[in-house]
Tab-separated table of C-alpha atoms in Angstrom:
chain	number	residue	atom	x	y	z
F	521	MET	CA	-111.300	-29.784	-80.945
F	522	PRO	CA	-111.013	-33.321	-79.573
F	523	LEU	CA	-111.967	-33.783	-75.960
F	524	ARG	CA	-109.564	-35.358	-73.498
F	525	PRO	CA	-110.869	-38.560	-72.000
F	526	LYS	CA	-112.011	-38.244	-68.449
F	527	GLY	CA	-110.154	-40.096	-65.744
F	528	ARG	CA	-106.629	-40.259	-64.373
F	529	ARG	CA	-104.003	-38.333	-66.255
F	530	LYS	CA	-101.138	-40.525	-67.443
F	531	THR	CA	-97.578	-39.281	-67.051
F	532	ALA	CA	-94.891	-39.887	-69.607
F	533	ALA	CA	-92.537	-41.492	-67.043
F	534	PRO	CA	-94.471	-42.654	-63.963
F	535	PHE	CA	-91.407	-44.286	-62.379
F	536	LEU	CA	-89.737	-40.884	-61.910
F	537	SER	CA	-92.325	-39.845	-59.385
F	538	HIS	CA	-90.954	-42.427	-56.907
F	539	ARG	CA	-87.272	-41.566	-57.376
F	540	LYS	CA	-85.048	-38.749	-56.398
F	541	LEU	CA	-84.349	-36.871	-59.564
F	542	LEU	CA	-80.650	-36.572	-60.456
F	543	PRO	CA	-79.139	-34.652	-63.316
F	544	TRP	CA	-78.531	-36.689	-66.434
F	545	GLY	CA	-75.423	-38.879	-66.101
F	546	ALA	CA	-75.033	-38.272	-62.326
F	547	GLY	CA	-75.701	-41.898	-61.517
F	548	VAL	CA	-72.906	-43.005	-63.812
F	549	ARG	CA	-70.535	-40.460	-62.270
F	550	LEU	CA	-71.503	-41.627	-58.757
F	551	ARG	CA	-70.764	-45.232	-59.594
F	552	ARG	CA	-67.427	-44.262	-61.124
F	553	SER	CA	-66.417	-42.192	-58.095
F	554	LYS	CA	-67.219	-45.099	-55.731
F	555	SER	CA	-65.141	-47.387	-57.911
F	556	LEU	CA	-62.257	-44.903	-57.896
F	557	VAL	CA	-62.350	-44.645	-54.092
F	558	ALA	CA	-62.247	-48.453	-53.821
F	559	TRP	CA	-59.163	-48.594	-56.076
F	560	VAL	CA	-57.398	-45.877	-54.068
F	561	ILE	CA	-58.051	-47.760	-50.806
F	562	LEU	CA	-56.807	-51.020	-52.336
F	563	LEU	CA	-53.650	-49.316	-53.577
F	564	ALA	CA	-52.996	-47.794	-50.143
F	565	VAL	CA	-53.397	-51.206	-48.480
F	566	LEU	CA	-50.972	-52.791	-50.964
F	567	ILE	CA	-48.360	-50.078	-50.342
F	568	LEU	CA	-48.718	-50.558	-46.573
F	569	LEU	CA	-48.320	-54.334	-46.896
F	570	THR	CA	-45.236	-53.887	-49.088
F	571	ARG	CA	-43.608	-51.702	-46.451
F	572	LEU	CA	-44.465	-54.131	-43.659
F	573	VAL	CA	-43.105	-57.090	-45.638
F	574	GLY	CA	-39.904	-55.111	-46.234
F	575	ARG	CA	-39.418	-54.844	-42.473
F	576	TRP	CA	-40.215	-58.485	-41.858
F	577	PRO	CA	-37.220	-60.785	-41.403
F	578	TRP	CA	-37.263	-62.160	-44.923
F	579	PRO	CA	-35.510	-64.182	-46.155
F	580	ALA	CA	-35.505	-66.329	-43.050
F	581	ASN	CA	-32.829	-65.585	-40.492
F	582	PRO	CA	-29.895	-68.005	-40.657
F	583	VAL	CA	-29.806	-70.492	-37.796
F	584	GLY	CA	-27.480	-73.210	-39.072
F	585	PRO	CA	-24.930	-74.069	-41.765
F	586	ASN	CA	-27.555	-74.938	-44.386
F	587	ASP	CA	-27.338	-73.211	-47.778
F	588	SER	CA	-23.679	-72.475	-47.220
F	589	SER	CA	-20.602	-73.088	-49.320
F	590	LEU	CA	-17.652	-75.356	-48.577
F	591	VAL	CA	-14.378	-73.400	-48.804
F	592	GLN	CA	-10.640	-73.827	-48.348
F	593	VAL	CA	-8.918	-71.390	-46.013
F	594	TRP	CA	-5.448	-70.278	-47.133
F	595	ARG	CA	-4.427	-68.379	-44.006
F	596	VAL	CA	-5.708	-66.746	-40.834
F	597	ILE	CA	-5.045	-62.995	-40.923
F	598	ASP	CA	-6.239	-62.450	-37.352
F	599	GLY	CA	-8.897	-63.779	-35.016
F	600	ASP	CA	-11.841	-62.467	-37.047
F	601	THR	CA	-10.441	-62.381	-40.616
F	602	VAL	CA	-9.298	-65.176	-42.911
F	603	GLU	CA	-8.192	-65.458	-46.520
F	604	LEU	CA	-9.510	-68.196	-48.786
F	605	ILE	CA	-7.403	-70.129	-51.261
F	606	ASP	CA	-8.840	-68.028	-54.113
F	607	GLY	CA	-7.677	-64.792	-52.423
F	608	THR	CA	-11.083	-63.762	-51.056
F	609	LYS	CA	-10.868	-62.129	-47.634
F	610	VAL	CA	-13.618	-63.113	-45.226
F	611	ARG	CA	-14.533	-61.148	-42.116
F	612	LEU	CA	-16.529	-62.857	-39.367
F	613	ILE	CA	-19.820	-61.028	-39.142
F	614	GLY	CA	-20.983	-59.691	-35.783
F	615	VAL	CA	-17.769	-60.191	-33.785
F	616	ASP	CA	-14.584	-58.225	-33.168
F	617	THR	CA	-11.379	-59.813	-31.894
F	618	PRO	CA	-8.342	-57.921	-30.553
F	619	GLU	CA	-6.034	-56.570	-33.265
F	620	LEU	CA	-2.609	-58.086	-33.956
F	621	ALA	CA	0.436	-55.812	-34.163
F	622	ARG	CA	0.563	-53.866	-37.425
F	623	ALA	CA	1.740	-50.537	-38.838
F	624	GLY	CA	3.903	-49.839	-35.813
F	625	GLN	CA	1.026	-50.485	-33.379
F	626	PRO	CA	1.491	-53.152	-30.686
F	627	ALA	CA	-0.851	-56.116	-30.493
F	628	GLU	CA	-3.913	-55.730	-28.296
F	629	PRO	CA	-4.290	-58.063	-25.290
F	630	LEU	CA	-5.282	-61.634	-26.296
F	631	ALA	CA	-4.892	-60.905	-30.039
F	632	GLN	CA	-2.463	-63.806	-30.475
F	633	GLU	CA	-4.737	-66.113	-28.492
F	634	ALA	CA	-7.734	-65.184	-30.669
F	635	ALA	CA	-5.775	-65.813	-33.887
F	636	GLN	CA	-4.530	-69.152	-32.561
F	637	PHE	CA	-8.068	-70.132	-31.524
F	638	THR	CA	-9.300	-69.406	-35.065
F	639	LYS	CA	-6.482	-71.481	-36.628
F	640	GLN	CA	-7.205	-74.463	-34.431
F	641	PHE	CA	-10.947	-74.202	-34.966
F	642	LEU	CA	-10.625	-74.098	-38.768
F	643	ALA	CA	-8.180	-77.002	-38.764
F	644	SER	CA	-10.718	-79.266	-37.063
F	645	GLY	CA	-12.768	-80.061	-40.171
F	646	PRO	CA	-14.311	-78.858	-43.456
F	647	VAL	CA	-15.081	-75.141	-43.342
F	648	ARG	CA	-18.366	-73.692	-44.520
F	649	LEU	CA	-19.301	-70.061	-45.070
F	650	GLN	CA	-22.841	-68.866	-44.594
F	651	MET	CA	-23.853	-65.476	-45.915
F	652	ASP	CA	-26.246	-63.207	-44.084
F	653	PRO	CA	-29.340	-62.114	-46.052
F	654	TYR	CA	-28.908	-58.487	-44.946
F	655	GLU	CA	-25.163	-57.784	-44.997
F	656	ARG	CA	-22.736	-59.277	-47.510
F	657	LEU	CA	-19.669	-57.020	-47.572
F	658	ASP	CA	-17.986	-54.714	-45.081
F	659	ARG	CA	-16.713	-51.223	-45.914
F	660	TYR	CA	-13.341	-52.674	-46.995
F	661	GLY	CA	-14.956	-55.022	-49.517
F	662	ARG	CA	-14.382	-58.141	-47.446
F	663	ARG	CA	-17.001	-60.835	-47.555
F	664	LEU	CA	-19.002	-61.074	-44.320
F	665	ALA	CA	-19.911	-64.550	-43.172
F	666	TYR	CA	-20.791	-66.972	-40.434
F	667	VAL	CA	-18.013	-69.575	-40.448
F	668	TRP	CA	-18.979	-73.144	-39.581
F	669	VAL	CA	-17.114	-76.354	-38.883
F	670	ALA	CA	-19.683	-79.140	-38.572
F	671	ASP	CA	-22.431	-77.698	-36.328
F	672	ARG	CA	-20.202	-75.171	-34.512
F	673	MET	CA	-19.924	-71.545	-35.573
F	674	LEU	CA	-16.555	-69.795	-35.190
F	675	ASN	CA	-18.187	-66.396	-34.616
F	676	GLU	CA	-20.093	-67.744	-31.621
F	677	GLU	CA	-17.232	-69.865	-30.268
F	678	LEU	CA	-14.912	-66.835	-30.118
F	679	LEU	CA	-17.533	-65.018	-28.057
F	680	LEU	CA	-18.044	-67.977	-25.730
F	681	ALA	CA	-14.266	-68.171	-25.174
F	682	GLY	CA	-14.147	-64.473	-24.324
F	683	LEU	CA	-11.807	-63.785	-27.261
F	684	ALA	CA	-14.180	-61.422	-29.122
F	685	ARG	CA	-16.758	-58.773	-28.465
F	686	ALA	CA	-20.218	-58.867	-30.066
F	687	ARG	CA	-20.904	-56.103	-32.603
F	688	LEU	CA	-24.658	-55.600	-32.449
F	689	GLU	CA	-24.894	-52.178	-34.090
F	690	PHE	CA	-24.760	-53.453	-37.674
F	691	GLY	CA	-27.692	-54.535	-39.841
F	692	TYR	CA	-27.299	-58.310	-39.862
F	693	SER	CA	-29.758	-60.968	-38.671
F	694	GLU	CA	-31.638	-60.172	-35.448
F	695	THR	CA	-31.637	-63.873	-34.606
F	696	MET	CA	-27.852	-63.941	-34.767
F	697	LYS	CA	-27.555	-60.726	-32.764
F	698	LEU	CA	-29.515	-62.335	-29.936
F	699	ARG	CA	-27.410	-65.473	-30.171
F	700	PHE	CA	-24.155	-63.474	-30.060
F	701	ALA	CA	-25.331	-61.298	-27.157
F	702	GLN	CA	-26.145	-64.428	-25.146
F	703	ALA	CA	-22.744	-65.989	-25.926
F	704	GLU	CA	-20.948	-62.814	-24.856
F	705	GLN	CA	-22.990	-62.668	-21.648
F	706	GLN	CA	-21.969	-66.240	-20.807
F	707	ALA	CA	-18.294	-65.346	-21.235
F	708	LYS	CA	-18.719	-62.237	-19.067
F	709	GLN	CA	-20.397	-64.174	-16.281
F	710	ALA	CA	-17.658	-66.836	-16.376
F	711	ARG	CA	-14.968	-64.108	-16.661
F	712	ARG	CA	-13.310	-65.767	-19.645
F	713	GLY	CA	-10.673	-64.199	-21.890
F	714	LEU	CA	-11.147	-60.452	-22.305
F	715	TRP	CA	-13.611	-60.338	-19.430
F	716	ALA	CA	-11.038	-61.758	-17.000
F	717	LEU	CA	-8.984	-58.631	-17.683
F	718	GLN	CA	-11.813	-56.346	-16.567
F	719	PRO	CA	-12.007	-55.266	-12.924
F	720	PRO	CA	-14.649	-57.177	-10.971
């Protein structure tokens, strides 16, 4: 029988003595699980960013008559509604003027004055419509728009004259809502139009 050589016994895999022993394939599974966790976190962050971007005012809020279309107005239906030459009905977004007489109902106070104001305003130069990025049509299918002549907006001018009330409950531009609320407040403080009819 051969004799074993004297001295230090050699192990088949000396490096294993310095490592924590794991079952076969556990290291691969551990790496895969870490990778999977990283992907899940990345996906969650992307979903969160998508939701935040959806709430962000994008596209940019309208502040002037840029990116608008030149139109021809056929007639003024009332203070806040006009009809274009192609038959399209356009409702001024964010404002509400007194109603003219219709269907057996009498005209509301200052309805004629609001309609006349709109006629005169639109007759003063080329008319441009600007669409809002958030609301395009009302429940009656009318196009919603900011109506501009040069650098003046009819929606805002009606509010400043006290011939309309601001409608801030709808989902249009927050920038425009603030602008309309300020215009209405100016008319209230000066007691113009509708606000002159209110008791002090």
